[in-house]
Amino acid sequence: MTGPLDEVLALEAAGLFLSAHDRAIAALSDGEDDDRLRHRAVLALARGGATRPALTLFHRFKLAGHADPDIAALEGRLLKD
């Protein structure tokens, strides 16, 4: 059985970044409380070419300064892009 994060990662692997974003957002809306899903939602949006909305979502999710360095580093990538 796969969970929402696995589904998001599979969509990303297939190059379906906006679908991955939508799946992550749907899982979060359904009550999932997972910063890894939040991170993937932002990253998928950025990979889909929507850098500015991704940065806005990053801040809305309050991921800046996150304990996980991969999550926290996403802000720098978004600002660079």
XYZ file of N, CA, C and O in Angstrom:
324
model
N 0.849 -1.182 0.000
C 0.000 0.000 0.000
C 0.892 1.242 0.000
O 1.846 1.326 0.749
N 0.570 2.179 -0.868
C 1.359 3.404 -0.939
C 0.588 4.544 -0.294
O -0.638 4.582 -0.321
N 1.342 5.458 0.256
C 0.746 6.636 0.861
C 0.851 7.818 -0.072
O 1.423 7.732 -1.167
N 0.323 8.946 0.366
C 0.335 10.142 -0.487
C 1.740 10.589 -0.876
O 1.958 11.017 -2.009
N 2.699 10.470 0.046
C 4.059 10.889 -0.288
C 4.629 10.023 -1.405
O 5.254 10.539 -2.339
N 4.383 8.728 -1.342
C 4.833 7.826 -2.410
C 4.192 8.192 -3.744
O 4.844 8.142 -4.790
N 2.920 8.541 -3.706
C 2.220 8.927 -4.929
C 2.807 10.215 -5.501
O 2.999 10.339 -6.719
N 3.100 11.167 -4.637
C 3.700 12.433 -5.072
C 5.065 12.170 -5.707
O 5.376 12.701 -6.784
N 5.875 11.351 -5.063
C 7.202 11.043 -5.594
C 7.116 10.336 -6.947
O 7.921 10.611 -7.848
N 6.138 9.461 -7.108
C 5.956 8.763 -8.391
C 5.561 9.742 -9.492
O 6.056 9.646 -10.620
N 4.686 10.674 -9.165
C 4.291 11.684 -10.152
C 5.483 12.564 -10.537
O 5.668 12.881 -11.717
N 6.287 12.929 -9.549
C 7.487 13.720 -9.844
C 8.438 12.937 -10.744
O 8.994 13.490 -11.691
N 8.637 11.652 -10.444
C 9.534 10.823 -11.245
C 9.076 10.724 -12.695
O 9.900 10.596 -13.607
N 7.766 10.817 -12.901
C 7.213 10.778 -14.255
C 7.227 12.154 -14.923
O 6.782 12.290 -16.061
N 7.723 13.161 -14.209
C 7.781 14.510 -14.770
C 6.469 15.263 -14.695
O 6.311 16.306 -15.319
N 5.529 14.751 -13.910
C 4.205 15.361 -13.780
C 4.180 16.252 -12.530
O 3.527 15.956 -11.539
N 4.931 17.347 -12.606
C 5.153 18.181 -11.429
C 3.891 18.855 -10.907
O 3.662 18.910 -9.698
N 3.073 19.368 -11.793
C 1.856 20.038 -11.313
C 0.859 19.026 -10.754
O 0.155 19.321 -9.782
N 0.829 17.841 -11.317
C -0.010 16.781 -10.747
C 0.515 16.367 -9.371
O -0.269 16.102 -8.452
N 1.840 16.316 -9.233
C 2.438 16.000 -7.934
C 2.072 17.061 -6.910
O 1.715 16.744 -5.764
N 2.145 18.306 -7.318
C 1.750 19.409 -6.431
C 0.294 19.251 -6.013
O -0.029 19.340 -4.821
N -0.574 19.026 -6.979
C -2.002 18.879 -6.681
C -2.268 17.716 -5.733
O -3.098 17.824 -4.828
N -1.556 16.592 -5.918
C -1.758 15.425 -5.042
C -1.296 15.725 -3.623
O -1.956 15.336 -2.657
N -0.175 16.424 -3.492
C 0.319 16.788 -2.156
C -0.661 17.727 -1.464
O -0.984 17.537 -0.282
N -1.165 18.710 -2.187
C -2.123 19.660 -1.610
C -3.404 18.932 -1.224
O -3.981 19.200 -0.157
N -3.858 18.006 -2.053
C -5.075 17.252 -1.731
C -4.884 16.439 -0.455
O -5.775 16.393 0.405
N -3.732 15.797 -0.319
C -3.465 15.009 0.895
C -3.430 15.899 2.129
O -3.980 15.541 3.179
N -2.814 17.064 2.004
C -2.766 17.999 3.129
C -4.166 18.505 3.469
O -4.514 18.630 4.646
N -4.969 18.748 2.455
C -6.347 19.201 2.674
C -7.201 18.112 3.322
O -8.155 18.419 4.029
N -6.829 16.857 3.061
C -7.561 15.728 3.645
C -7.108 15.409 5.069
O -7.546 14.423 5.649
N -6.215 16.229 5.613
C -5.818 16.059 7.007
C -4.425 15.525 7.250
O -4.021 15.384 8.407
N -3.690 15.198 6.201
C -2.298 14.770 6.398
C -1.531 15.944 7.012
O -1.679 17.086 6.582
N -0.724 15.663 8.011
C 0.097 16.695 8.647
C 1.545 16.260 8.513
O 2.097 15.596 9.395
N 2.148 16.601 7.383
C 3.470 16.089 7.053
C 4.266 17.178 6.335
O 3.913 17.574 5.222
N 5.322 17.644 6.978
C 6.151 18.678 6.352
C 6.843 18.171 5.089
O 7.178 18.959 4.215
N 7.041 16.847 4.983
C 7.623 16.309 3.744
C 6.658 16.509 2.582
O 7.088 16.821 1.468
N 5.362 16.373 2.823
C 4.364 16.646 1.777
C 4.336 18.132 1.436
O 4.219 18.494 0.261
N 4.440 18.975 2.458
C 4.478 20.422 2.208
C 5.694 20.769 1.346
O 5.595 21.533 0.387
N 6.835 20.202 1.705
C 8.071 20.425 0.957
C 7.912 19.987 -0.492
O 8.275 20.700 -1.425
N 7.362 18.781 -0.699
C 7.200 18.267 -2.053
C 6.207 19.106 -2.846
O 6.360 19.290 -4.050
N 5.161 19.617 -2.187
C 4.189 20.478 -2.871
C 4.876 21.725 -3.400
O 4.660 22.135 -4.550
N 5.711 22.330 -2.568
C 6.436 23.540 -2.977
C 7.443 23.209 -4.070
O 7.525 23.901 -5.093
N 8.216 22.152 -3.864
C 9.244 21.776 -4.832
C 8.636 21.420 -6.185
O 9.144 21.831 -7.228
N 7.545 20.690 -6.184
C 6.894 20.320 -7.446
C 6.395 21.552 -8.183
O 6.519 21.649 -9.405
N 5.865 22.503 -7.447
C 5.400 23.744 -8.063
C 6.570 24.479 -8.704
O 6.472 24.952 -9.845
N 7.684 24.555 -7.983
C 8.874 25.216 -8.529
C 9.393 24.486 -9.767
O 9.745 25.116 -10.768
N 9.429 23.171 -9.712
C 9.903 22.392 -10.857
C 8.961 22.522 -12.049
O 9.372 22.341 -13.195
N 7.714 22.829 -11.779
C 6.746 23.056 -12.847
C 6.839 24.453 -13.436
O 6.075 24.804 -14.330
N 7.770 25.266 -12.931
C 7.993 26.590 -13.492
C 7.321 27.736 -12.753
O 7.405 28.874 -13.183
N 6.664 27.452 -11.663
C 5.936 28.481 -10.912
C 6.734 28.867 -9.659
O 6.324 28.592 -8.529
N 7.872 29.505 -9.883
C 8.782 29.807 -8.778
C 8.179 30.777 -7.778
O 8.263 30.561 -6.565
N 7.607 31.855 -8.243
C 7.059 32.861 -7.320
C 5.922 32.287 -6.469
O 5.926 32.454 -5.251
N 4.953 31.586 -7.061
C 3.927 30.954 -6.228
C 4.513 29.907 -5.280
O 4.028 29.741 -4.160
N 5.570 29.229 -5.703
C 6.211 28.242 -4.835
C 6.813 28.926 -3.607
O 6.690 28.421 -2.483
N 7.446 30.074 -3.802
C 8.025 30.811 -2.678
C 6.934 31.294 -1.729
O 7.080 31.206 -0.503
N 5.837 31.758 -2.282
C 4.705 32.181 -1.454
C 4.182 31.012 -0.628
O 3.932 31.156 0.574
N 4.049 29.854 -1.262
C 3.570 28.669 -0.558
C 4.573 28.216 0.501
O 4.180 27.820 1.597
N 5.861 28.300 0.200
C 6.906 27.955 1.164
C 6.716 28.761 2.453
O 6.776 28.216 3.551
N 6.485 30.065 2.302
C 6.292 30.917 3.482
C 4.943 30.659 4.151
O 4.854 30.683 5.380
N 3.920 30.398 3.375
C 2.606 30.106 3.966
C 2.664 28.833 4.807
O 2.028 28.738 5.855
N 3.457 27.864 4.362
C 3.626 26.622 5.113
C 4.602 26.770 6.282
O 4.809 25.827 7.030
N 5.237 27.945 6.395
C 6.187 28.226 7.491
C 7.331 27.200 7.523
O 7.659 26.645 8.572
N 7.949 26.995 6.355
C 9.029 26.019 6.252
C 10.418 26.636 6.440
O 11.402 25.905 6.565
N 10.498 27.965 6.474
C 11.791 28.628 6.670
C 12.371 28.226 8.026
O 11.666 28.159 9.024
N 13.663 27.920 8.037
C 14.327 27.545 9.271
C 13.958 26.168 9.784
O 14.179 25.855 10.951
N 13.403 25.348 8.933
C 12.985 23.999 9.321
C 14.189 23.191 9.808
O 15.314 23.391 9.358
N 13.966 22.273 10.729
C 15.036 21.431 11.276
C 15.655 20.519 10.218
O 16.839 20.194 10.285
N 14.863 20.103 9.234
C 15.384 19.274 8.141
C 16.096 20.197 7.150
O 15.458 21.069 6.547
N 17.402 20.036 6.962
C 18.138 20.950 6.091
C 17.665 20.932 4.636
O 17.754 21.955 3.949
N 17.152 19.794 4.147
C 16.641 19.754 2.775
C 15.417 20.647 2.621
O 15.230 21.295 1.586
N 14.588 20.668 3.633
C 13.388 21.508 3.592
C 13.773 22.978 3.727
O 13.328 23.817 2.949
N 14.630 23.291 4.673
C 15.038 24.676 4.896
C 15.788 25.244 3.689
O 15.633 26.423 3.352
N 16.582 24.423 3.006
C 17.385 24.890 1.876
C 16.549 25.248 0.659
O 17.029 25.949 -0.239
N 15.317 24.793 0.629
C 14.467 25.071 -0.528
C 14.269 26.571 -0.728
O 14.182 27.043 -1.848
N 14.222 27.320 0.352
C 14.028 28.774 0.234
C 15.148 29.403 -0.602
O 14.880 30.229 -1.472
N 16.382 29.011 -0.344
C 17.506 29.551 -1.105
C 17.392 29.242 -2.581
O 17.666 30.091 -3.433
N 16.981 28.038 -2.895
C 16.810 27.667 -4.299
C 15.742 28.514 -4.966
O 15.898 28.981 -6.093
N 14.639 28.728 -4.246
C 13.542 29.508 -4.799
C 13.968 30.967 -5.011
O 13.623 31.569 -6.024
N 14.705 31.507 -4.069
C 15.165 32.890 -4.192
C 16.160 33.027 -5.352
O 16.150 34.031 -6.062
N 16.999 32.021 -5.531
C 17.979 32.028 -6.620
C 17.284 31.988 -7.977
O 17.685 32.680 -8.910
N 16.248 31.166 -8.059
C 15.516 31.024 -9.324
C 14.772 32.307 -9.639
O 14.541 32.680 -10.717
